[in-house]
Short mmCIF file of C-alpha atoms in Angstrom, two decimals:
data_model
loop_
_atom_site.label_atom_id
_atom_site.label_comp_id
_atom_site.label_asym_id
_atom_site.label_seq_id
_atom_site.Cartn_x
_atom_site.Cartn_y
_atom_site.Cartn_z
CA MET A 918 10.02 -13.03 -4.24
CA SER A 919 8.83 -13.01 -0.66
CA ARG A 920 10.00 -11.52 2.60
CA PRO A 921 8.27 -10.83 5.92
CA PRO A 922 7.93 -7.24 7.12
CA ALA A 923 10.06 -6.20 10.06
CA GLY A 924 8.36 -7.01 13.34
CA PRO A 925 5.00 -8.70 13.97
CA ALA A 926 1.81 -6.69 14.20
CA PRO A 927 -0.10 -6.90 17.47
CA GLY A 928 -2.53 -9.75 16.99
CA GLY A 929 -1.16 -10.31 13.48
CA ARG A 930 -3.19 -7.50 11.95
CA ALA A 931 -2.41 -4.09 10.59
CA PRO A 932 -3.98 -1.30 12.65
CA SER A 933 -7.35 -0.10 11.41
CA ARG A 934 -7.57 3.31 9.82
CA PRO A 935 -9.92 5.93 11.20
CA GLY A 936 -12.33 7.81 9.02
CA PRO A 937 -15.01 6.94 6.47
CA GLY A 938 -14.57 4.81 3.38
CA PRO A 939 -14.16 6.31 -0.07
CA ALA A 940 -17.85 6.25 -0.98
CA ARG A 941 -21.21 5.68 0.66
CA GLY A 942 -23.26 2.54 0.28
CA GLY A 943 -20.38 0.08 -0.05
CA ARG A 944 -20.47 -3.49 1.22
CA THR A 945 -17.47 -5.17 2.78
CA LEU A 946 -16.30 -8.75 2.54
CA THR A 947 -13.14 -10.71 3.26
CA ALA A 948 -11.17 -12.68 0.67
CA VAL A 949 -8.85 -15.38 2.02
CA SER A 950 -5.48 -15.57 0.25
CA ARG A 951 -3.35 -18.65 -0.38
CA ASP A 952 -1.40 -18.25 2.87
CA GLY A 953 -4.55 -17.62 4.91
CA SER A 954 -4.21 -13.82 4.92
CA ARG A 955 -7.56 -12.07 5.11
CA VAL A 956 -7.92 -9.33 2.51
CA HIS A 957 -10.33 -6.45 3.12
CA VAL A 958 -12.61 -5.89 0.11
CA GLU A 959 -15.24 -3.20 -0.57
CA VAL A 960 -17.94 -3.52 -3.22
CA TYR A 961 -19.96 -0.59 -4.57
CA GLY A 962 -22.87 -0.53 -7.00
CA ASP A 963 -25.50 -2.90 -8.37
CA GLU A 964 -24.66 -6.58 -7.90
CA GLY A 965 -25.92 -7.26 -11.41
CA ALA A 966 -23.72 -4.68 -13.13
CA PRO A 967 -20.46 -5.42 -14.96
CA THR A 968 -17.51 -5.44 -12.58
CA VAL A 969 -14.44 -3.23 -12.37
CA VAL A 970 -11.69 -4.15 -9.88
CA LEU A 971 -9.21 -1.49 -8.72
CA ALA A 972 -5.85 -2.28 -7.05
CA HIS A 973 -4.05 0.55 -5.24
CA GLY A 974 -0.33 1.12 -4.89
CA TRP A 975 2.37 1.27 -2.23
CA THR A 976 1.43 3.18 0.97
CA CYS A 977 -2.15 3.72 -0.23
CA SER A 978 -5.53 2.12 0.56
CA THR A 979 -9.08 1.90 -0.77
CA PRO A 980 -9.90 5.64 -0.34
CA PHE A 981 -7.27 6.33 -3.02
CA TRP A 982 -9.89 5.31 -5.61
CA ALA A 983 -12.65 7.57 -4.21
CA ALA A 984 -13.08 9.64 -7.40
CA GLN A 985 -13.26 6.54 -9.61
CA ILE A 986 -15.82 4.88 -7.34
CA ARG A 987 -18.05 7.96 -7.33
CA GLU A 988 -18.00 8.27 -11.12
CA LEU A 989 -18.23 4.60 -12.09
CA VAL A 990 -20.72 3.26 -9.56
CA ALA A 991 -23.77 4.32 -11.54
CA GLU A 992 -22.79 2.00 -14.40
CA TYR A 993 -20.56 -0.62 -12.83
CA ARG A 994 -20.04 -2.79 -9.81
CA VAL A 995 -16.80 -1.33 -8.44
CA VAL A 996 -14.54 -3.50 -6.29
CA VAL A 997 -11.60 -2.11 -4.33
CA TYR A 998 -9.38 -3.88 -1.81
CA ASP A 999 -6.53 -3.14 0.56
CA GLN A 1000 -3.16 -4.65 -0.32
CA ARG A 1001 -1.66 -6.62 2.58
CA GLY A 1002 -0.43 -4.40 5.38
CA HIS A 1003 -2.39 -1.44 4.01
CA GLY A 1004 -5.73 -0.12 5.17
CA ARG A 1005 -7.71 -2.88 6.86
CA THR A 1006 -5.82 -5.87 5.47
CA ALA A 1007 -3.51 -7.75 7.82
CA VAL A 1008 0.24 -7.51 7.50
CA ALA A 1009 1.97 -10.76 6.52
CA ALA A 1010 4.78 -11.95 4.25
CA VAL A 1011 5.22 -9.54 1.35
CA GLY A 1012 6.36 -10.13 -2.22
CA THR A 1013 5.20 -10.31 -5.80
CA GLU A 1014 3.78 -13.82 -5.39
CA GLN A 1015 1.68 -12.57 -2.48
CA LEU A 1016 0.40 -9.69 -4.61
CA ALA A 1017 -0.78 -12.23 -7.18
CA ASP A 1018 -2.21 -14.55 -4.52
CA ASP A 1019 -4.26 -11.75 -2.98
CA LEU A 1020 -5.61 -10.58 -6.33
CA GLU A 1021 -6.66 -14.13 -7.24
CA ALA A 1022 -8.42 -14.40 -3.88
CA VAL A 1023 -10.29 -11.13 -4.45
CA LEU A 1024 -11.35 -12.08 -7.97
CA GLY A 1025 -12.52 -15.48 -6.76
CA ALA A 1026 -14.55 -13.85 -3.98
CA VAL A 1027 -16.32 -11.21 -6.08
CA LEU A 1028 -16.79 -12.83 -9.51
CA PRO A 1029 -19.11 -15.77 -10.22
CA ASP A 1030 -17.69 -18.56 -12.36
CA GLY A 1031 -17.46 -17.51 -16.00
CA GLU A 1032 -17.70 -13.77 -15.32
CA LYS A 1033 -14.89 -11.37 -16.20
CA ALA A 1034 -13.96 -7.90 -15.02
CA VAL A 1035 -11.90 -4.94 -16.14
CA LEU A 1036 -8.92 -4.60 -13.81
CA ALA A 1037 -7.04 -1.37 -13.09
CA GLY A 1038 -3.86 -1.14 -11.07
CA HIS A 1039 -1.98 1.95 -9.92
CA SER A 1040 1.77 1.72 -9.22
CA MET A 1041 2.19 -1.43 -7.07
CA GLY A 1042 -1.36 -2.29 -8.08
CA GLY A 1043 -0.21 -2.40 -11.71
CA MET A 1044 2.66 -4.63 -10.64
CA THR A 1045 0.06 -6.87 -9.02
CA LEU A 1046 -1.58 -7.40 -12.40
CA MET A 1047 1.80 -8.15 -13.99
CA ALA A 1048 2.64 -10.61 -11.21
CA ALA A 1049 -0.67 -12.42 -11.76
CA ALA A 1050 -0.54 -12.38 -15.57
CA ARG A 1051 0.12 -16.12 -15.95
CA ARG A 1052 -2.22 -17.24 -13.15
CA PRO A 1053 -5.44 -19.05 -14.21
CA GLY A 1054 -7.33 -17.09 -11.56
CA PHE A 1055 -6.36 -13.95 -13.47
CA THR A 1056 -6.50 -15.07 -17.10
CA ASP A 1057 -9.94 -16.64 -16.63
CA ARG A 1058 -11.38 -13.46 -15.10
CA ALA A 1059 -9.62 -10.50 -16.74
CA ALA A 1060 -11.44 -8.95 -19.70
CA ALA A 1061 -9.06 -5.99 -20.06
CA VAL A 1062 -6.48 -4.11 -17.98
CA LEU A 1063 -5.43 -0.56 -17.17
CA LEU A 1064 -1.83 -0.07 -16.00
CA CYS A 1065 -1.53 3.29 -14.31
CA SER A 1066 1.73 4.99 -13.26
CA THR A 1067 3.67 1.77 -12.86
CA GLY A 1068 6.85 -0.03 -13.84
CA SER A 1069 8.00 -3.61 -14.22
CA SER A 1070 11.69 -3.42 -13.24
CA ARG A 1071 14.61 -1.04 -12.51
CA LEU A 1072 12.38 1.14 -10.35
CA VAL A 1073 15.18 2.51 -8.18
CA GLU A 1074 17.54 3.01 -11.11
CA GLU A 1075 14.99 5.02 -13.13
CA ALA A 1076 13.37 7.02 -10.31
CA ARG A 1077 14.04 10.77 -10.34
CA VAL A 1078 13.17 11.54 -6.73
CA VAL A 1079 16.82 12.39 -6.01
CA PRO A 1080 17.70 15.39 -8.25
CA MET A 1081 20.99 14.22 -9.71
CA ARG A 1082 22.33 12.43 -12.78
CA ARG A 1083 21.34 8.80 -13.28
CA GLY A 1084 23.91 6.34 -11.94
CA PRO A 1085 24.85 4.03 -9.04
CA LEU A 1086 25.05 6.86 -6.51
CA ARG A 1087 21.59 8.16 -7.36
CA ALA A 1088 20.22 4.61 -7.16
CA ARG A 1089 21.72 4.09 -3.70
CA LEU A 1090 20.38 7.42 -2.45
CA THR A 1091 16.95 6.72 -3.95
CA ARG A 1092 16.75 3.36 -2.24
CA ALA A 1093 17.75 4.96 1.05
CA VAL A 1094 15.09 7.66 0.69
CA LEU A 1095 12.25 5.33 -0.31
CA GLY A 1096 13.18 2.76 2.34
CA ALA A 1097 13.78 5.28 5.14
CA ARG A 1098 12.73 3.90 8.51
CA ALA A 1099 11.92 7.32 9.95
CA PRO A 1100 8.21 7.71 10.73
CA LEU A 1101 6.30 10.08 8.49
CA GLY A 1102 4.54 11.56 11.50
CA PRO A 1103 1.48 13.80 11.31
CA VAL A 1104 0.52 15.63 8.13
CA THR A 1105 2.07 19.10 8.21
CA PRO A 1106 2.63 21.84 5.62
CA LEU A 1107 6.25 20.64 5.27
CA SER A 1108 5.28 16.98 4.86
CA ARG A 1109 2.71 17.93 2.22
CA ARG A 1110 5.37 19.86 0.28
CA LEU A 1111 7.76 16.90 0.44
CA LEU A 1112 5.05 14.48 -0.64
CA ARG A 1113 4.09 16.73 -3.51
CA TYR A 1114 7.68 16.97 -4.70
CA ALA A 1115 8.26 13.21 -4.59
CA THR A 1116 4.93 11.90 -5.85
CA MET A 1117 2.89 14.61 -7.56
CA GLY A 1118 3.17 17.03 -10.46
CA PRO A 1119 2.95 20.82 -10.75
CA THR A 1120 -0.71 20.64 -11.76
CA ALA A 1121 -1.77 18.90 -8.51
CA THR A 1122 -4.31 20.93 -6.52
CA PRO A 1123 -3.89 21.59 -2.78
CA ALA A 1124 -6.92 19.37 -2.16
CA ALA A 1125 -5.33 16.49 -4.10
CA VAL A 1126 -2.07 16.90 -2.20
CA ALA A 1127 -3.90 16.91 1.14
CA GLU A 1128 -5.90 13.82 0.20
CA CYS A 1129 -2.78 11.87 -0.80
CA ALA A 1130 -0.97 13.00 2.34
CA ARG A 1131 -3.74 11.68 4.58
CA ILE A 1132 -3.69 8.31 2.82
CA VAL A 1133 0.09 7.88 2.62
CA HIS A 1134 0.75 8.99 6.20
CA ALA A 1135 -1.73 6.37 7.44
CA CYS A 1136 0.48 3.55 6.14
CA PRO A 1137 2.42 1.93 9.02
CA ARG A 1138 6.16 2.57 8.87
CA ARG A 1139 7.22 -1.08 8.94
CA VAL A 1140 4.78 -1.92 6.12
CA ARG A 1141 6.11 0.98 4.05
CA VAL A 1142 9.69 -0.20 4.59
CA ALA A 1143 8.94 -3.88 3.93
CA TRP A 1144 7.24 -3.15 0.62
CA SER A 1145 9.96 -0.65 -0.39
CA ASP A 1146 12.46 -3.53 -0.15
CA VAL A 1147 10.29 -5.61 -2.47
CA LEU A 1148 9.86 -2.79 -4.98
CA ALA A 1149 13.59 -2.02 -5.04
CA GLY A 1150 14.35 -5.45 -6.48
CA ILE A 1151 11.22 -6.10 -8.49
CA ASP A 1152 11.49 -7.69 -11.92
CA LEU A 1153 8.16 -8.31 -13.64
CA ASP A 1154 9.25 -7.88 -17.26
CA SER A 1155 8.10 -11.43 -18.01
CA GLY A 1156 4.70 -10.56 -16.55
CA VAL A 1157 4.35 -7.72 -19.05
CA ARG A 1158 5.03 -10.12 -21.91
CA GLU A 1159 2.46 -12.56 -20.53
CA LEU A 1160 -0.25 -9.92 -20.07
CA THR A 1161 -2.13 -10.86 -23.21
CA VAL A 1162 -5.50 -9.17 -22.55
CA PRO A 1163 -6.28 -5.76 -24.12
CA THR A 1164 -4.36 -3.20 -22.06
CA VAL A 1165 -4.22 0.58 -21.78
CA VAL A 1166 -1.25 2.32 -20.16
CA VAL A 1167 -1.65 5.70 -18.42
CA ALA A 1168 1.19 7.78 -16.96
CA GLY A 1169 2.05 11.36 -16.03
CA THR A 1170 4.90 13.18 -17.70
CA ALA A 1171 5.97 14.67 -14.34
CA ASP A 1172 6.14 11.32 -12.52
CA ARG A 1173 9.36 11.08 -10.50
CA LEU A 1174 8.70 7.65 -8.97
CA THR A 1175 7.91 5.78 -12.18
CA PRO A 1176 8.96 8.13 -14.99
CA MET A 1177 7.56 7.88 -18.51
CA VAL A 1178 10.38 5.56 -19.57
CA HIS A 1179 8.54 2.78 -17.74
CA ALA A 1180 5.19 3.43 -19.41
CA ARG A 1181 6.76 3.58 -22.86
CA ARG A 1182 8.73 0.40 -22.27
CA ILE A 1183 5.66 -1.44 -21.01
CA ALA A 1184 3.52 -0.20 -23.91
CA ALA A 1185 6.15 -1.39 -26.40
CA THR A 1186 6.37 -4.82 -24.73
CA LEU A 1187 2.71 -5.64 -24.12
CA PRO A 1188 1.22 -8.18 -26.55
CA ASP A 1189 -2.00 -6.17 -26.90
CA CYS A 1190 -1.46 -2.54 -25.92
CA ARG A 1191 -4.45 -0.55 -27.12
CA LYS A 1192 -3.25 2.90 -26.09
CA LEU A 1193 -0.58 4.83 -24.19
CA VAL A 1194 -2.03 7.92 -22.50
CA GLU A 1195 0.53 10.55 -21.45
CA LEU A 1196 -0.84 13.15 -19.02
CA ASP A 1197 1.09 16.42 -19.24
CA GLY A 1198 2.25 17.86 -15.94
CA VAL A 1199 0.78 15.02 -13.87
CA GLY A 1200 2.88 13.15 -11.33
CA HIS A 1201 2.72 9.65 -9.89
CA MET A 1202 -0.67 9.89 -8.15
CA THR A 1203 -2.68 9.92 -11.38
CA PRO A 1204 -6.06 8.65 -10.05
CA VAL A 1205 -6.13 11.58 -7.59
CA GLU A 1206 -4.28 14.19 -9.68
CA ALA A 1207 -6.12 13.48 -12.95
CA PRO A 1208 -9.24 11.60 -11.85
CA ASP A 1209 -11.28 12.37 -14.97
CA ALA A 1210 -8.61 11.00 -17.32
CA VAL A 1211 -8.11 7.81 -15.31
CA THR A 1212 -11.84 7.25 -14.90
CA ALA A 1213 -12.40 7.80 -18.62
CA ALA A 1214 -9.78 5.18 -19.47
CA ILE A 1215 -11.39 2.65 -17.14
CA ARG A 1216 -14.87 3.43 -18.46
CA GLU A 1217 -13.75 3.07 -22.07
CA LEU A 1218 -12.26 -0.36 -21.36
CA ALA A 1219 -15.36 -1.45 -19.46
CA ARG A 1220 -17.78 -0.30 -22.15
CA THR A 1221 -15.70 -1.98 -24.84
CA HIS A 1222 -14.97 -5.28 -23.12
CA LEU A 1223 -17.87 -5.74 -20.69
CA GLY A 1224 -20.86 -3.76 -21.98
CA VAL A 1225 -21.41 -5.68 -25.24
CA ARG A 1226 -21.09 -9.00 -23.49
CA ARG A 1227 -23.69 -7.98 -20.92
CA GLN A 1228 -26.12 -6.80 -23.57
CA GLU A 1229 -25.79 -10.09 -25.42
CA GLU A 1230 -26.46 -12.01 -22.21
CA ALA A 1231 -29.54 -9.92 -21.48
CA ALA A 1232 -30.84 -10.55 -24.98
#
């Protein structure tokens, strides 16, 4: 599944985002994808530490993982990257194959031969892991996976952003809302309230809402629209069945974009689902809304599937 975004970017690149990165002391590098796209990558922590790779979702960028980077960097080498068209990665053709291509490129750039990492994906980032599930560049390098607030198919049909009964009309209205070509404009009190309603739960703090608003509003309109078209028709159910590594699923019970039905379906389908974590009152933006819970899930996977291996190597 592949389609180009509407309209070329000046110079072929997405505009850079102002402001600092998500954490201090990071190093940047560029991974080159299959089609030549240059993917912006940030690496935090000791080069000799076990590696955790974090993939963000639609309309987000590397600062979305700021809390996880801050908490994990003392123990792990934390790698984050911008999906194409987001943050500092160029805009190019978009689709599920490109998500997998870019992830393979990142893993190849940051992991030496024979080394594995724990991979976590939020929303479209989780779909990235599903899309790559059968790829050798993924299976050879993935020790375990966290799927966070994501779905594998029927995203528009199941979304509850439009407050009406499930059916064809709601699906059409949902697709129109998520794919709206109107610019988001500057962050305002009204835009924060709308973002909170659509993407966050009642427990979200004002600081979390403001942080998500800054990140989401920085996504270029044409990139947002192009990826919304991909997500509307996505079908990665086969990728869930082929995701054979140990996997934990995390989701918020107040998620309107990818409601709990997705998490439960994925958990029931996965060949090796270790746990389904349901976060009461949390919406779609789980790494920002419930950072401690998401970080704990990543840390548990890393300690279980990377720590022992590293100790054995050291011995």
